[in-house]
């Protein structure tokens, strides 16, 4: 099957529609066609104007509606014989009457909602679809018209809806399997929310419609017919020497489209890229021109494929010495912009962490300034950071090319050319592979810069890794975020294509052998099947995807109990769940043996120290022949937080409550305070050092009174903390009187392991341990006089997710 999309200029007049029909007549090999059409050129802008005028209470909307009607009537009268006009005009009138009623209602209410605007904008494509389909029928084509709203399902984000690909693909494949027409004409740009409301896919969304359908039916080719002969090395309106690009990769096309190349709508590329369906951009009015074929990377003479630019850019800079070494500033910055639905186009950050700069559309500048200054009001007041700096009247120029990485000095040539010609670069963003080098310059220099760059420059297999992830809470959510963020880097730098083929939480499970879209995984998972662990395991095994990795982000003993089933099928296991490795030694050893036997990875670095290299460091020591004499460690970020904040003036209860509120403890803090979690961790380290010990071999010197441990509920537990406040105060006071600090310490030596509260002196490495940090001291045959120390943040979703991410990469590269 072949999918063809014709843009607004391609159906902008009776003559243009006749040219479309001629193209279809000439391009008539055996097979079926899906034909996606835009509204007649300029119609969507007029429809938007209608809605705006009606919403403002201005009756001029009626004259704009009349212009739209006249435009379509003229097209019908010119395109069809008199005998066929009556039926067409009747259909047109019916749709335009509905449109007029909608605008009348908006005029009466005096308000234009995004939902109503989507409905208004849909009429352009709905009308053009009928006209084109009827013309094809008149010429003898076996054609039919199908409303895309009955096939493409989205959320209700009116104006720029997100597609539910699972539901959409099902509807599309079902429709084309059941309807035999050779030519199916569909309106682009429009879709429907689950409740049936009309939604739209964003300006340029007709391209996207075509790509969605092409991917769903596994089309042989997607043709995008427009009014230019393909993509150019630069915008010919600004660079007169621009030349057509005959072949371009999906990634290059996506980069150029994101950076202002208007030939193809940016989201169009992703659906067909996943299926490796070629896209051919052709000129309706010069059909013999070759155009541009978008497919997998191809060889070419030039390192640079194309250059592009985005105008009307503002730079936002968050700066201050208070940012250095403090995590979370970038997250808060981007979240404040996200809440205002502000798109970030450009990002750069100083290596000193003293500042971070982002580029946004100039229209969002004031809204962004208000949002960010509000988010960081306290830090600004305390003069730890400066108020957000805003610069306007800027633009971005981008140099794109897959082959730039093979040509040394590409960036030097770019910036040297600009510098020698007086073009000041305000900010730079450059990937390590030089696929895209972007520079922010004054907007007045855009044309000059593009011509300079054009003048200067125009003379690898992937290993696919399939993840099945259980647990998408704090840690799992951060992992998915990091996976999405690093996709390009992993492909370009490590040759890895990591895709999520399965997701599960306690309620739902979702599978997609072609990969789950990480931009919308929450909505997709919510619509998945009910979670059933045995069925989930069976599905993973039955899919039998190459390079499969099961990732466990839960704390479930049931999930930990099925690891052996994965390893037996050669499916690697990466987990932050400590239960398996701290269960019976026999099961721990069985998992290690199965991993070796079936050449699968069993990695659990985050069992101890979150993202710290605690276990890998120990493994390296043992594998290199060193022998562990002792391990001494503070392994609970939550307990370290508690005792670092348990000072004069703070009750023990309030400190524990604060730790729970910050997310440093389990929902039941007794799991942390009892020492059981630390026991598991020292058990795992002891086993990894070669000891065959069990949990009941570890001595726990608990500091909690029995009444606290045995409280019937968490609420009751907090009450018992108040009742035993004197006990905790005494522990603190005894340490303080001796000039020491309280630390919950785990120790392993000579085959014996223990955990308990200790008072450490100022000369001990544990004394200065702050916050939620962990520290591990390895004393070995090689490190006798001075132990090997691993220290750093040992709790938190971000660092734990990064440790899991590292284990996933490690498993993929073994």
Short mmCIF file of N, CA and C in Angstrom, two decimals, residues 652-708:
data_model
loop_
_atom_site.label_atom_id
_atom_site.label_comp_id
_atom_site.label_asym_id
_atom_site.label_seq_id
_atom_site.Cartn_x
_atom_site.Cartn_y
_atom_site.Cartn_z
N UNK A 652 12.79 13.71 67.94
CA UNK A 652 13.08 12.59 67.04
C UNK A 652 11.90 12.34 66.11
N UNK A 653 10.71 12.50 66.63
CA UNK A 653 9.52 12.30 65.79
C UNK A 653 9.51 13.27 64.62
N UNK A 654 9.78 14.55 64.89
CA UNK A 654 9.71 15.55 63.81
C UNK A 654 10.76 15.29 62.74
N UNK A 655 11.93 14.79 63.15
CA UNK A 655 12.97 14.50 62.17
C UNK A 655 12.59 13.31 61.30
N UNK A 656 12.03 12.28 61.93
CA UNK A 656 11.58 11.11 61.16
C UNK A 656 10.46 11.51 60.19
N UNK A 657 9.54 12.33 60.68
CA UNK A 657 8.45 12.78 59.81
C UNK A 657 8.99 13.58 58.63
N UNK A 658 9.99 14.42 58.89
CA UNK A 658 10.59 15.21 57.80
C UNK A 658 11.25 14.30 56.77
N UNK A 659 11.92 13.26 57.26
CA UNK A 659 12.57 12.32 56.33
C UNK A 659 11.55 11.61 55.46
N UNK A 660 10.42 11.25 56.09
CA UNK A 660 9.36 10.59 55.31
C UNK A 660 8.75 11.56 54.30
N UNK A 661 8.52 12.80 54.72
CA UNK A 661 7.94 13.82 53.83
C UNK A 661 8.85 14.09 52.64
N UNK A 662 10.15 13.99 52.83
CA UNK A 662 11.12 14.22 51.75
C UNK A 662 11.27 13.00 50.85
N UNK A 663 10.63 11.90 51.23
CA UNK A 663 10.72 10.69 50.41
C UNK A 663 11.96 9.87 50.68
N UNK A 664 12.64 10.11 51.80
CA UNK A 664 13.87 9.38 52.10
C UNK A 664 13.62 8.06 52.81
N UNK A 665 12.39 7.89 53.34
CA UNK A 665 12.08 6.62 54.01
C UNK A 665 11.00 5.89 53.23
N UNK A 666 10.80 4.63 53.61
CA UNK A 666 9.68 3.88 53.08
C UNK A 666 8.38 4.45 53.67
N UNK A 667 7.20 4.14 53.07
CA UNK A 667 5.94 4.62 53.66
C UNK A 667 5.80 4.25 55.14
N UNK A 668 6.35 3.10 55.51
CA UNK A 668 6.43 2.74 56.93
C UNK A 668 7.89 2.94 57.36
N UNK A 669 8.21 4.02 58.07
CA UNK A 669 9.60 4.34 58.41
C UNK A 669 10.30 3.27 59.23
N UNK A 670 9.53 2.37 59.86
CA UNK A 670 10.16 1.33 60.66
C UNK A 670 11.02 0.40 59.83
N UNK A 671 10.70 0.28 58.55
CA UNK A 671 11.53 -0.56 57.67
C UNK A 671 12.96 -0.02 57.65
N UNK A 672 13.09 1.31 57.67
CA UNK A 672 14.41 1.93 57.69
C UNK A 672 14.98 1.97 59.11
N UNK A 673 14.16 2.43 60.08
CA UNK A 673 14.67 2.64 61.44
C UNK A 673 14.98 1.33 62.15
N UNK A 674 14.32 0.25 61.75
CA UNK A 674 14.59 -1.03 62.40
C UNK A 674 15.96 -1.58 62.05
N UNK A 675 16.53 -1.08 60.96
CA UNK A 675 17.83 -1.59 60.52
C UNK A 675 17.75 -2.73 59.54
N UNK A 676 16.51 -3.19 59.24
CA UNK A 676 16.36 -4.34 58.35
C UNK A 676 16.90 -4.04 56.95
N UNK A 677 16.63 -2.82 56.48
CA UNK A 677 17.12 -2.45 55.15
C UNK A 677 18.65 -2.46 55.11
N UNK A 678 19.27 -1.95 56.17
CA UNK A 678 20.73 -1.95 56.23
C UNK A 678 21.27 -3.38 56.34
N UNK A 679 20.56 -4.23 57.05
CA UNK A 679 20.96 -5.64 57.15
C UNK A 679 21.00 -6.28 55.77
N UNK A 680 19.99 -5.98 54.97
CA UNK A 680 19.97 -6.53 53.61
C UNK A 680 21.19 -6.06 52.81
N UNK A 681 21.52 -4.80 52.97
CA UNK A 681 22.62 -4.24 52.18
C UNK A 681 23.97 -4.83 52.58
N UNK A 682 24.24 -4.93 53.89
CA UNK A 682 25.53 -5.49 54.30
C UNK A 682 25.59 -6.98 53.98
N UNK A 683 24.40 -7.65 53.99
CA UNK A 683 24.35 -9.05 53.59
C UNK A 683 24.77 -9.20 52.13
N UNK A 684 24.25 -8.32 51.28
CA UNK A 684 24.59 -8.38 49.85
C UNK A 684 26.08 -8.13 49.65
N UNK A 685 26.64 -7.14 50.35
CA UNK A 685 28.07 -6.86 50.21
C UNK A 685 28.92 -8.03 50.71
N UNK A 686 28.49 -8.63 51.82
CA UNK A 686 29.23 -9.78 52.33
C UNK A 686 29.21 -10.93 51.33
N UNK A 687 28.05 -11.18 50.75
CA UNK A 687 27.94 -12.25 49.75
C UNK A 687 28.78 -11.94 48.51
N UNK A 688 28.77 -10.71 48.08
CA UNK A 688 29.56 -10.34 46.90
C UNK A 688 31.06 -10.42 47.17
N UNK A 689 31.44 -10.34 48.46
CA UNK A 689 32.86 -10.49 48.80
C UNK A 689 33.26 -11.95 48.97
N UNK A 690 32.24 -12.86 48.91
CA UNK A 690 32.55 -14.28 48.94
C UNK A 690 32.00 -15.04 50.11
N UNK A 691 31.26 -14.37 51.00
CA UNK A 691 30.75 -15.04 52.19
C UNK A 691 29.38 -15.67 51.91
N UNK A 692 29.18 -16.90 52.38
CA UNK A 692 27.90 -17.59 52.22
C UNK A 692 27.12 -17.47 53.52
N UNK A 693 26.57 -16.28 53.77
CA UNK A 693 25.86 -16.06 55.03
C UNK A 693 24.38 -15.76 54.75
N UNK A 694 23.58 -15.89 55.80
CA UNK A 694 22.14 -15.65 55.72
C UNK A 694 21.78 -14.42 56.54
N UNK A 695 20.55 -13.96 56.36
CA UNK A 695 20.09 -12.77 57.08
C UNK A 695 20.12 -12.97 58.59
N UNK A 696 19.75 -14.17 59.04
CA UNK A 696 19.73 -14.40 60.49
C UNK A 696 21.12 -14.56 61.10
N UNK A 697 22.16 -14.52 60.27
CA UNK A 697 23.53 -14.52 60.79
C UNK A 697 23.98 -13.12 61.17
N UNK A 698 23.21 -12.09 60.81
CA UNK A 698 23.60 -10.71 61.06
C UNK A 698 23.03 -10.25 62.40
N UNK A 699 23.88 -9.65 63.22
CA UNK A 699 23.46 -9.12 64.52
C UNK A 699 22.93 -7.71 64.33
N UNK A 700 21.73 -7.46 64.87
CA UNK A 700 21.11 -6.14 64.75
C UNK A 700 21.01 -5.52 66.13
N UNK A 701 21.81 -4.50 66.39
CA UNK A 701 21.76 -3.75 67.66
C UNK A 701 20.74 -2.62 67.49
N UNK A 702 19.48 -2.94 67.62
CA UNK A 702 18.42 -1.97 67.35
C UNK A 702 18.40 -0.89 68.42
N UNK A 703 18.16 0.35 68.00
CA UNK A 703 18.05 1.46 68.94
C UNK A 703 16.58 1.80 69.22
N UNK A 704 15.65 1.15 68.51
CA UNK A 704 14.23 1.43 68.70
C UNK A 704 13.67 0.58 69.84
N UNK A 705 12.92 1.19 70.74
CA UNK A 705 12.24 0.39 71.77
C UNK A 705 11.24 -0.58 71.13
N UNK A 706 10.99 -1.68 71.82
CA UNK A 706 10.08 -2.70 71.29
C UNK A 706 8.69 -2.13 71.00
N UNK A 707 8.24 -1.20 71.84
CA UNK A 707 6.91 -0.62 71.65
C UNK A 707 6.81 0.10 70.30
N UNK A 708 7.91 0.72 69.88
CA UNK A 708 7.92 1.42 68.59
C UNK A 708 7.88 0.42 67.45
#
